[in-house]
CSV table of C-alpha atoms in Angstrom, one decimal:
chain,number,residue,atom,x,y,z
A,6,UNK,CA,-18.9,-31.0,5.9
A,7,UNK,CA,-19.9,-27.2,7.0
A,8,UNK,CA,-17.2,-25.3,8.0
A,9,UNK,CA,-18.8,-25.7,11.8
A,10,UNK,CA,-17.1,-28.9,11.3
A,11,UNK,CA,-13.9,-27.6,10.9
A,12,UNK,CA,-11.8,-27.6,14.7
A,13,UNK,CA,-8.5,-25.8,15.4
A,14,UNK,CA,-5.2,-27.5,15.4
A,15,UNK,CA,-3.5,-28.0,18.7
A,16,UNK,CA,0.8,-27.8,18.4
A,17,UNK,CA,0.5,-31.3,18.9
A,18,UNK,CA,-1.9,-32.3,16.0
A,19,UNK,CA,-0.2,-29.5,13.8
A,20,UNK,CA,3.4,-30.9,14.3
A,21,UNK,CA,2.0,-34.4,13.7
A,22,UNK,CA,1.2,-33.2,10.7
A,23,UNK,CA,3.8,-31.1,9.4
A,24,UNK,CA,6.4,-34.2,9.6
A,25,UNK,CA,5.2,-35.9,6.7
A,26,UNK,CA,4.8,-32.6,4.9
A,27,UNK,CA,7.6,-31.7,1.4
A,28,UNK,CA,6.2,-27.9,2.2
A,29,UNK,CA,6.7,-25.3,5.5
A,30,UNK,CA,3.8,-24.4,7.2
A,31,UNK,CA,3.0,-21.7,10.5
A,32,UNK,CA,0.2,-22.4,12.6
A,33,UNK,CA,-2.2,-19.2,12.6
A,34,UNK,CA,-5.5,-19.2,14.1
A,35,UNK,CA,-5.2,-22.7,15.1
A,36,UNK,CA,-4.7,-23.8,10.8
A,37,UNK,CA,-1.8,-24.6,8.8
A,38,UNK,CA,-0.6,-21.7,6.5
A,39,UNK,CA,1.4,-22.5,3.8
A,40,UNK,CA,4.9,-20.1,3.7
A,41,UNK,CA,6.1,-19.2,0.4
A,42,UNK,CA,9.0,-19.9,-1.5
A,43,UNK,CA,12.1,-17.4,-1.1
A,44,UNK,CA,14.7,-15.9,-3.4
A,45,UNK,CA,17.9,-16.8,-3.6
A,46,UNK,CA,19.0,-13.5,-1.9
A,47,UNK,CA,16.6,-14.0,0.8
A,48,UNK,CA,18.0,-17.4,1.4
A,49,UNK,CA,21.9,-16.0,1.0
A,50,UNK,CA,21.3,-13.4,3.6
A,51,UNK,CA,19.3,-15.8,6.3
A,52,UNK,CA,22.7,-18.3,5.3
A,53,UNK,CA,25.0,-15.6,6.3
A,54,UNK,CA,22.8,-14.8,9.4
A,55,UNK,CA,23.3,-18.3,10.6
A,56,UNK,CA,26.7,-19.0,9.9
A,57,UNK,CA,27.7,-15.6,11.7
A,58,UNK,CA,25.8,-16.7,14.8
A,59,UNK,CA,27.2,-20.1,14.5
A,60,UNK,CA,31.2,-18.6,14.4
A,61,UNK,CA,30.0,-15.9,17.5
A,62,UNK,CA,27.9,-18.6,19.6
A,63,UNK,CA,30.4,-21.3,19.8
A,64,UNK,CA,30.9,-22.5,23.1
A,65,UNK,CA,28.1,-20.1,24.8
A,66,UNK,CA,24.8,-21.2,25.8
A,67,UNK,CA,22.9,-20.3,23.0
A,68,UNK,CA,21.6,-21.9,19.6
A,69,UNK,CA,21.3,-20.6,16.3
A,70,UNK,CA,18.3,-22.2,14.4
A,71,UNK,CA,16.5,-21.9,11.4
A,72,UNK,CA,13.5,-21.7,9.6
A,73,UNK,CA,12.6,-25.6,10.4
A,74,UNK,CA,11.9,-24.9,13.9
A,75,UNK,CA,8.8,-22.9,15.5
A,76,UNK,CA,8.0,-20.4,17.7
A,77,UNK,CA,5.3,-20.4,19.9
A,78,UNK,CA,4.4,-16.7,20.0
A,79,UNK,CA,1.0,-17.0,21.9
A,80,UNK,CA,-1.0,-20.5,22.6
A,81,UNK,CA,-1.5,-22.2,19.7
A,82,UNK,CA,0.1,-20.1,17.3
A,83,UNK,CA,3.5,-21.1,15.3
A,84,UNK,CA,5.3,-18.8,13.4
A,85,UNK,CA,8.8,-19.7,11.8
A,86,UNK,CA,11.5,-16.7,11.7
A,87,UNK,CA,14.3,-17.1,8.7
A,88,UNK,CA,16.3,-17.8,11.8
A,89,UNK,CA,16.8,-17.1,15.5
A,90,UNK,CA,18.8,-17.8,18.6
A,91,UNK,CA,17.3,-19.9,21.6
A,92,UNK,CA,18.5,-20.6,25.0
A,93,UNK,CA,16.2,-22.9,26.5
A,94,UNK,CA,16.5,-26.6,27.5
A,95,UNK,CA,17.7,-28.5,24.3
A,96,UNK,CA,15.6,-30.7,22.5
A,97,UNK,CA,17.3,-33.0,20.0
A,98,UNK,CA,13.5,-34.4,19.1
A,99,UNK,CA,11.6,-31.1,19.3
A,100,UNK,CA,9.9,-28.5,17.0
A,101,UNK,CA,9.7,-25.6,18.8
A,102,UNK,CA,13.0,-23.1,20.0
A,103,UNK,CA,12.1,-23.4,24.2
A,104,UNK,CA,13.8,-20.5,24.4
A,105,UNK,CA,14.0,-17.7,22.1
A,106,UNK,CA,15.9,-14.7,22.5
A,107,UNK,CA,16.5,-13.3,18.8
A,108,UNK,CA,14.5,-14.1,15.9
A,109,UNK,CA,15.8,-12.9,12.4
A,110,UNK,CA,12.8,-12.6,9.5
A,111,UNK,CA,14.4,-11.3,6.1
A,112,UNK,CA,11.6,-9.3,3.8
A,113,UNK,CA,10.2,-10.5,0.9
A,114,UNK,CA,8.0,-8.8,-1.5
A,115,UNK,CA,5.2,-10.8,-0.7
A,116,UNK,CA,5.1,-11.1,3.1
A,117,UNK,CA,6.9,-7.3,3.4
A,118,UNK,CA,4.1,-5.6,5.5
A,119,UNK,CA,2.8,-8.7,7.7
A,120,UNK,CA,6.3,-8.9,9.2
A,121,UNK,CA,7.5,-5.7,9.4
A,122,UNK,CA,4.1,-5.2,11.5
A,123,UNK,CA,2.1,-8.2,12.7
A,124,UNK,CA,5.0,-10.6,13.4
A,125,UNK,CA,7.1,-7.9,15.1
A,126,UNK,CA,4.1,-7.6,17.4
A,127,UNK,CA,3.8,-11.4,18.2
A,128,UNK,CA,7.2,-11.7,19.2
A,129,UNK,CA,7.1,-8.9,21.2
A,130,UNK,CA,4.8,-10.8,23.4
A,131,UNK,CA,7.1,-14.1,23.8
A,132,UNK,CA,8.4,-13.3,27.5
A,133,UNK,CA,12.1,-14.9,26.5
A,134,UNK,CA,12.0,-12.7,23.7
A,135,UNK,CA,15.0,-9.8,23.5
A,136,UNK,CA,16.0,-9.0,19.9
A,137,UNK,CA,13.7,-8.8,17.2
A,138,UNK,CA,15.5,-8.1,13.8
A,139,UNK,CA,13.9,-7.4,10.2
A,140,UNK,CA,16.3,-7.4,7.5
A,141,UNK,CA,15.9,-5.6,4.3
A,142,UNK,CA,17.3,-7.2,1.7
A,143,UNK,CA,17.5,-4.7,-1.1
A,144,UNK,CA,20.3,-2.6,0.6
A,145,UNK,CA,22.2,-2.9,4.1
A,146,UNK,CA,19.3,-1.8,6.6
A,147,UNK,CA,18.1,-3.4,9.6
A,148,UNK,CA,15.7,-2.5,11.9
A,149,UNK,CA,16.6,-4.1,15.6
A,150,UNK,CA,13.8,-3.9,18.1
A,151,UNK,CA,15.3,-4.4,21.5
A,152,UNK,CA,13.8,-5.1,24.9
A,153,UNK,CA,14.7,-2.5,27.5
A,154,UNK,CA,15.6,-3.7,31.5
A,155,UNK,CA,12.0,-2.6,32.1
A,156,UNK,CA,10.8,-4.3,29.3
A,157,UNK,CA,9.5,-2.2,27.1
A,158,UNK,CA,11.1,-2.3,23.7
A,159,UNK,CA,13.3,0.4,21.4
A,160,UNK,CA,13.8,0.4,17.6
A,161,UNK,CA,16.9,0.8,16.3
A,162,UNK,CA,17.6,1.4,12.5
A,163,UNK,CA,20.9,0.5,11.4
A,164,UNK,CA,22.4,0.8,7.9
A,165,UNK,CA,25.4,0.6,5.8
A,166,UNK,CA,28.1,-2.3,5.2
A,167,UNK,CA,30.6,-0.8,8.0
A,168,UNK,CA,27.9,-0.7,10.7
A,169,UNK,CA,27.5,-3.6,13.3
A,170,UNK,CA,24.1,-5.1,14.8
A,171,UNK,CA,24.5,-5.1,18.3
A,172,UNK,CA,22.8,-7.6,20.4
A,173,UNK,CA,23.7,-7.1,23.9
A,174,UNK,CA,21.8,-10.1,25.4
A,175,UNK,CA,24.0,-12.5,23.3
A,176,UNK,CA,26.8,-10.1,24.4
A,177,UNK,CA,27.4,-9.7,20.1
A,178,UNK,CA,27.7,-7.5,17.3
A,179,UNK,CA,26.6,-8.9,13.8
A,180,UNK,CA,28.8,-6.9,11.2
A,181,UNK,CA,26.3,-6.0,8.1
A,182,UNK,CA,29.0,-7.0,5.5
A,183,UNK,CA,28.7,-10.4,6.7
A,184,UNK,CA,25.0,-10.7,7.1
A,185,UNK,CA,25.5,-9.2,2.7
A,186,UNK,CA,28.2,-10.9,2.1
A,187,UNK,CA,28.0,-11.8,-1.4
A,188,UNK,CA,25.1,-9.6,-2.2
A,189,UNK,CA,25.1,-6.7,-4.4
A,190,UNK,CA,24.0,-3.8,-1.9
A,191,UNK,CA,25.4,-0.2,-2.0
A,192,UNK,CA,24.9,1.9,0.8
């Protein structure tokens, strides 16, 4: 077989596949890409995430989700944020978020540069898309990319444990002790 041979994945033949899958794959270029293992702090910090979003977005329209579902940032392409908020149309079958309006990715040593940079860009281009947050995980720092009323977009860097991410399209503040809660960071 030459690699001629080899055709893109559509969503549909991609999520076919990743059901009987043990691992987490994105969809890049139209080919499954196998996504790495995370720490334990990673994984604490994208825990606290969700649980904070789940106490705040009770009984509003939107959804906290987690790494398990997809988001569609152009045709084709899947990646999978540590977590994220969608709005859309609820799908208790579905893969993707319909929706999204935040998406949380939490840095890891070996993914560090490619989502600080080329994932921030994608979801820039998802038209729901408001909040984009990067979260570093070594010490209480986010950076918060926000989508302006004319839609061009403004970082934000926000640090230390008595600071607050504000996300004004879920009408929220995220205190950064809770998103570190149980972590080891100084400020």
């Amino acid at each position: 077989m030459s690699l001629s041979d080899y055709q893109p994945w559509t969503v549909a033949d991609f999520f076919s596949w990743q059901q009987d899958q043990e691992e987490r794959y994105e969809l890049v270029g139209g080919f499954p890409k196998l996504q790495p293992f995370r720490r334990m702090g990673h994984n604490l910090i994208v825990t606290n995430v969700l649980t904070s979003l789940v106490d705040l977005l009770r009984k509003t329209p939107f959804r906290p989700f987690s790494a398990n579902i997809g988001v569609e940032t152009f045709p084709g392409q899947i990646r999978r944020p540590d977590a994220g908020v969608d709005c859309g149309a609820f799908d208790p079958d579905g893969y993707l978020a319909a929706e999204p309006v935040v998406v949380f990715e939490v840095l890891s040593p070996s993914t560090r540069d490619f989502d600080r940079l080329r994932k921030v860009e994608e979801y820039k281009g998802v038209s729901s898309m408001r909040h984009i947050v990067v979260v570093e995980p070594e010490g209480p720092q986010v950076l918060v990319w926000s989508r302006e009323e004319q839609g061009e977009w403004s970082v934000e860097i926000i640090t230390g444990l008595e600071a607050s991410l504000p996300l004004p399209a879920l009408a929220i503040d995220l205190p950064m002790a809770e998103l570190y809660d149980r972590l080891d960071v100084s400020d």
